Short mmCIF file of C-alpha atoms in Angstrom, two decimals:
data_model
loop_
_atom_site.label_atom_id
_atom_site.label_comp_id
_atom_site.label_asym_id
_atom_site.label_seq_id
_atom_site.Cartn_x
_atom_site.Cartn_y
_atom_site.Cartn_z
CA LEU A 19 69.15 164.14 179.97
CA TRP A 20 68.85 160.68 178.39
CA TRP A 21 67.01 160.03 175.20
CA CYS A 22 65.46 156.62 175.60
CA VAL A 23 63.49 154.28 173.37
CA GLN A 24 61.37 151.31 174.33
CA CYS A 25 62.71 148.07 172.90
CA GLN A 26 60.72 144.93 173.75
CA GLY A 27 59.94 146.21 177.23
CA THR A 28 63.47 147.33 178.10
CA GLN A 29 64.96 150.80 177.99
CA VAL A 30 67.86 151.30 175.62
CA LYS A 31 70.05 154.36 176.24
CA ASP A 32 70.66 156.03 172.92
CA VAL A 33 72.02 159.57 173.15
CA ILE A 34 73.32 161.70 175.99
CA ILE A 35 72.62 165.40 175.66
CA LYS A 36 75.00 167.28 177.94
CA PRO A 37 73.52 169.98 180.17
CA ASP A 38 75.81 172.63 178.67
CA ALA A 39 74.94 171.74 175.05
CA PRO A 40 73.74 174.69 172.93
CA SER A 41 69.98 175.02 172.99
CA SER A 42 69.75 177.04 169.78
CA LEU A 43 71.26 176.82 166.31
CA LEU A 44 74.58 178.68 166.14
CA LEU A 45 73.91 180.50 162.87
CA ASP A 46 77.01 182.70 163.06
CA LYS A 47 79.28 179.66 163.31
CA HIS A 48 77.52 178.00 160.37
CA ALA A 49 77.83 181.17 158.30
CA ASP A 50 81.52 181.54 159.21
CA TYR A 51 82.17 177.94 158.13
CA ILE A 52 80.44 178.35 154.76
CA ALA A 53 82.03 181.76 154.09
CA ALA A 54 85.52 180.39 154.82
CA TYR A 55 85.17 177.20 152.80
CA GLY A 56 86.09 178.59 149.38
CA SER A 57 88.78 180.92 150.67
CA LYS A 58 91.43 178.20 151.08
CA LYS A 59 91.95 177.24 147.46
CA ASP A 60 95.20 175.37 148.15
CA ASP A 61 93.55 173.01 150.65
CA TYR A 62 93.49 169.34 149.74
CA GLU A 63 89.73 169.12 150.38
CA TYR A 64 89.05 172.10 148.13
CA THR A 65 91.01 170.52 145.29
CA LEU A 66 89.27 167.16 145.70
CA SER A 67 85.84 168.78 145.42
CA GLU A 68 86.50 170.37 142.01
CA TYR A 69 84.27 167.86 140.20
CA LEU A 70 81.21 169.19 142.08
CA ARG A 71 82.28 172.81 142.59
CA MET A 72 79.26 174.39 140.85
CA SER A 73 76.76 172.42 142.94
CA GLY A 74 78.81 173.08 146.08
CA ILE A 75 78.66 176.81 145.44
CA TYR A 76 74.89 176.53 144.96
CA TRP A 77 74.46 174.59 148.23
CA GLY A 78 76.63 177.06 150.12
CA LEU A 79 74.91 180.14 148.72
CA THR A 80 71.47 178.67 149.39
CA VAL A 81 72.24 178.11 153.06
CA MET A 82 73.81 181.58 153.32
CA ASP A 83 70.65 183.04 151.81
CA LEU A 84 68.50 181.11 154.31
CA MET A 85 70.62 182.55 157.13
CA ALA A 86 70.38 186.09 155.63
CA GLN A 87 74.16 186.04 155.07
CA LEU A 88 74.31 186.03 151.25
CA PRO A 89 75.98 189.48 151.10
CA ARG A 90 79.03 187.97 152.84
CA MET A 91 79.84 185.94 149.73
CA ASN A 92 81.97 187.35 146.90
CA ARG A 93 79.33 187.94 144.24
CA PRO A 94 81.63 189.20 141.44
CA GLU A 95 84.03 186.28 141.88
CA ILE A 96 81.16 183.77 141.84
CA VAL A 97 79.49 185.28 138.77
CA ASP A 98 82.85 185.36 136.93
CA PHE A 99 83.45 181.71 137.85
CA ILE A 100 80.05 180.72 136.46
CA LYS A 101 80.65 182.62 133.22
CA SER A 102 83.99 180.83 132.82
CA CYS A 103 82.21 177.47 133.10
CA GLN A 104 79.80 178.07 130.19
CA HIS A 105 80.87 176.13 127.12
CA GLU A 106 80.38 177.00 123.46
CA CYS A 107 77.48 174.51 123.35
CA GLY A 108 75.70 176.55 126.05
CA GLY A 109 75.93 174.05 128.91
CA LEU A 110 77.83 174.66 132.11
CA SER A 111 80.35 172.46 133.85
CA ALA A 112 81.20 171.76 137.48
CA SER A 113 84.44 173.68 137.14
CA ILE A 114 86.76 175.12 134.52
CA GLY A 115 88.01 172.42 132.17
CA HIS A 116 85.23 169.93 132.96
CA ASP A 117 82.51 168.74 130.55
CA PRO A 118 79.14 170.52 130.61
CA HIS A 119 76.21 168.69 132.22
CA LEU A 120 72.55 169.42 132.97
CA LEU A 121 73.13 169.13 136.73
CA TYR A 122 75.72 171.91 136.79
CA THR A 123 73.76 173.97 134.30
CA LEU A 124 70.85 173.96 136.76
CA SER A 125 73.12 174.80 139.71
CA ALA A 126 74.62 177.74 137.79
CA VAL A 127 71.22 179.15 136.82
CA GLN A 128 69.95 178.79 140.40
CA ILE A 129 72.99 180.70 141.69
CA LEU A 130 72.48 183.47 139.16
CA CYS A 131 68.80 183.66 140.11
CA LEU A 132 69.84 184.20 143.75
CA TYR A 133 71.96 187.12 142.54
CA ASP A 134 69.44 188.34 139.93
CA SER A 135 72.24 187.97 137.37
CA VAL A 136 70.98 185.43 134.84
CA ASP A 137 72.00 187.85 132.09
CA ALA A 138 75.65 186.97 132.86
CA LEU A 139 75.07 183.86 130.73
CA ASP A 140 74.23 183.42 127.09
CA VAL A 141 70.70 182.26 127.93
CA ASP A 142 69.81 181.37 124.34
CA LYS A 143 72.74 178.96 124.23
CA VAL A 144 71.70 177.42 127.57
CA VAL A 145 68.23 176.83 126.15
CA GLU A 146 69.62 175.28 122.96
CA TYR A 147 71.89 173.01 125.00
CA ILE A 148 68.97 171.72 127.06
CA LYS A 149 66.69 171.38 124.06
CA GLY A 150 69.37 169.35 122.28
CA LEU A 151 69.52 166.85 125.15
CA GLN A 152 65.82 165.92 124.93
CA GLN A 153 65.39 162.50 123.33
CA GLU A 154 62.57 161.30 121.07
CA ASP A 155 60.86 159.52 123.98
CA GLY A 156 60.80 162.80 125.97
CA SER A 157 63.65 161.88 128.32
CA PHE A 158 66.79 163.97 128.76
CA ALA A 159 70.39 162.88 128.55
CA GLY A 160 72.52 164.48 131.24
CA ASP A 161 75.22 165.39 128.75
CA LYS A 162 76.63 164.49 125.33
CA TRP A 163 77.56 161.01 126.59
CA GLY A 164 73.87 160.07 126.69
CA GLU A 165 73.06 158.77 130.19
CA ILE A 166 69.28 158.89 130.73
CA ASP A 167 67.83 159.49 134.19
CA THR A 168 64.63 161.12 135.44
CA ARG A 169 66.78 163.41 137.59
CA PHE A 170 68.11 164.91 134.36
CA SER A 171 64.52 165.53 133.29
CA PHE A 172 64.10 167.48 136.52
CA CYS A 173 67.29 169.47 135.87
CA ALA A 174 66.18 170.34 132.34
CA VAL A 175 62.65 171.38 133.32
CA ALA A 176 63.75 173.30 136.44
CA THR A 177 66.38 175.25 134.49
CA LEU A 178 63.98 176.15 131.70
CA ALA A 179 61.27 177.09 134.22
CA LEU A 180 63.69 179.47 135.97
CA LEU A 181 64.59 180.99 132.61
CA GLY A 182 60.93 181.25 131.52
CA LYS A 183 61.64 179.06 128.47
CA MET A 184 59.51 175.94 129.02
CA ASP A 185 58.00 176.38 125.57
CA LYS A 186 61.33 175.39 123.97
CA ILE A 187 60.97 171.65 124.77
CA ASN A 188 58.29 169.05 124.22
CA VAL A 189 56.68 169.16 127.66
CA ASP A 190 54.03 166.54 126.82
CA LYS A 191 56.71 164.02 125.82
CA ALA A 192 58.72 164.86 128.95
CA VAL A 193 55.68 164.10 131.12
CA GLU A 194 54.97 160.93 129.15
CA PHE A 195 58.52 159.71 129.80
CA ILE A 196 58.28 160.39 133.54
CA LEU A 197 54.98 158.50 133.73
CA SER A 198 56.58 155.56 131.89
CA CYS A 199 59.03 155.29 134.81
CA MET A 200 56.27 154.71 137.39
CA ASN A 201 56.25 151.25 138.93
CA PHE A 202 53.56 148.99 140.43
CA ASP A 203 54.40 150.24 143.94
CA GLY A 204 53.70 153.86 143.00
CA GLY A 205 57.37 154.85 143.02
CA PHE A 206 59.48 155.96 140.08
CA GLY A 207 62.73 154.63 138.68
CA CYS A 208 65.42 156.48 136.75
CA ARG A 209 64.28 154.81 133.50
CA PRO A 210 61.35 152.57 132.54
CA GLY A 211 61.72 149.24 134.33
CA SER A 212 64.22 150.55 136.88
CA GLU A 213 63.57 150.02 140.59
CA SER A 214 61.64 152.65 142.51
CA HIS A 215 63.82 155.06 144.41
CA ALA A 216 63.06 158.04 146.65
CA GLY A 217 65.60 160.11 144.71
CA GLN A 218 63.46 159.81 141.62
#
């Protein structure tokens, strides 16, 4: 079977789908791949991904949940890892020994929501961490280093919404900041005056 497209009146051959190609998604193979990924802690690839470990765990668990395979993952090990990534300030880091950041704080809370284990964290400290990152203009810094980005606003609001603590920030100012990032083309940038981007 050839997949063809019309290009100025001529056929261009694009992709060949072999007759013996699978006709359905091989969920078991996907689940086996995800389940095995974190088991080889000495692998080069595993070591290189340390800086995004928390988000990687979230992505992996989400897909396992979608495939009804979440019980295959080691819940106690994952919850213990998350607890070890919470800092005194309340924020969570990508891995042990890394700085806390809103992105990884959101990933950690999402994981714990999947496991109905949010109480494994000091939630009050998480809330204080997020509240402390809101700026006067309503924006959120991603961490103590102060980078401002509308994606960090999303992380802050999503985390607090999951925790049922939206009342702890100035929501009106947060909305005002997001609206100040809207451009003439209807898109949003990461800060006021920044180019529109689908990621925002």
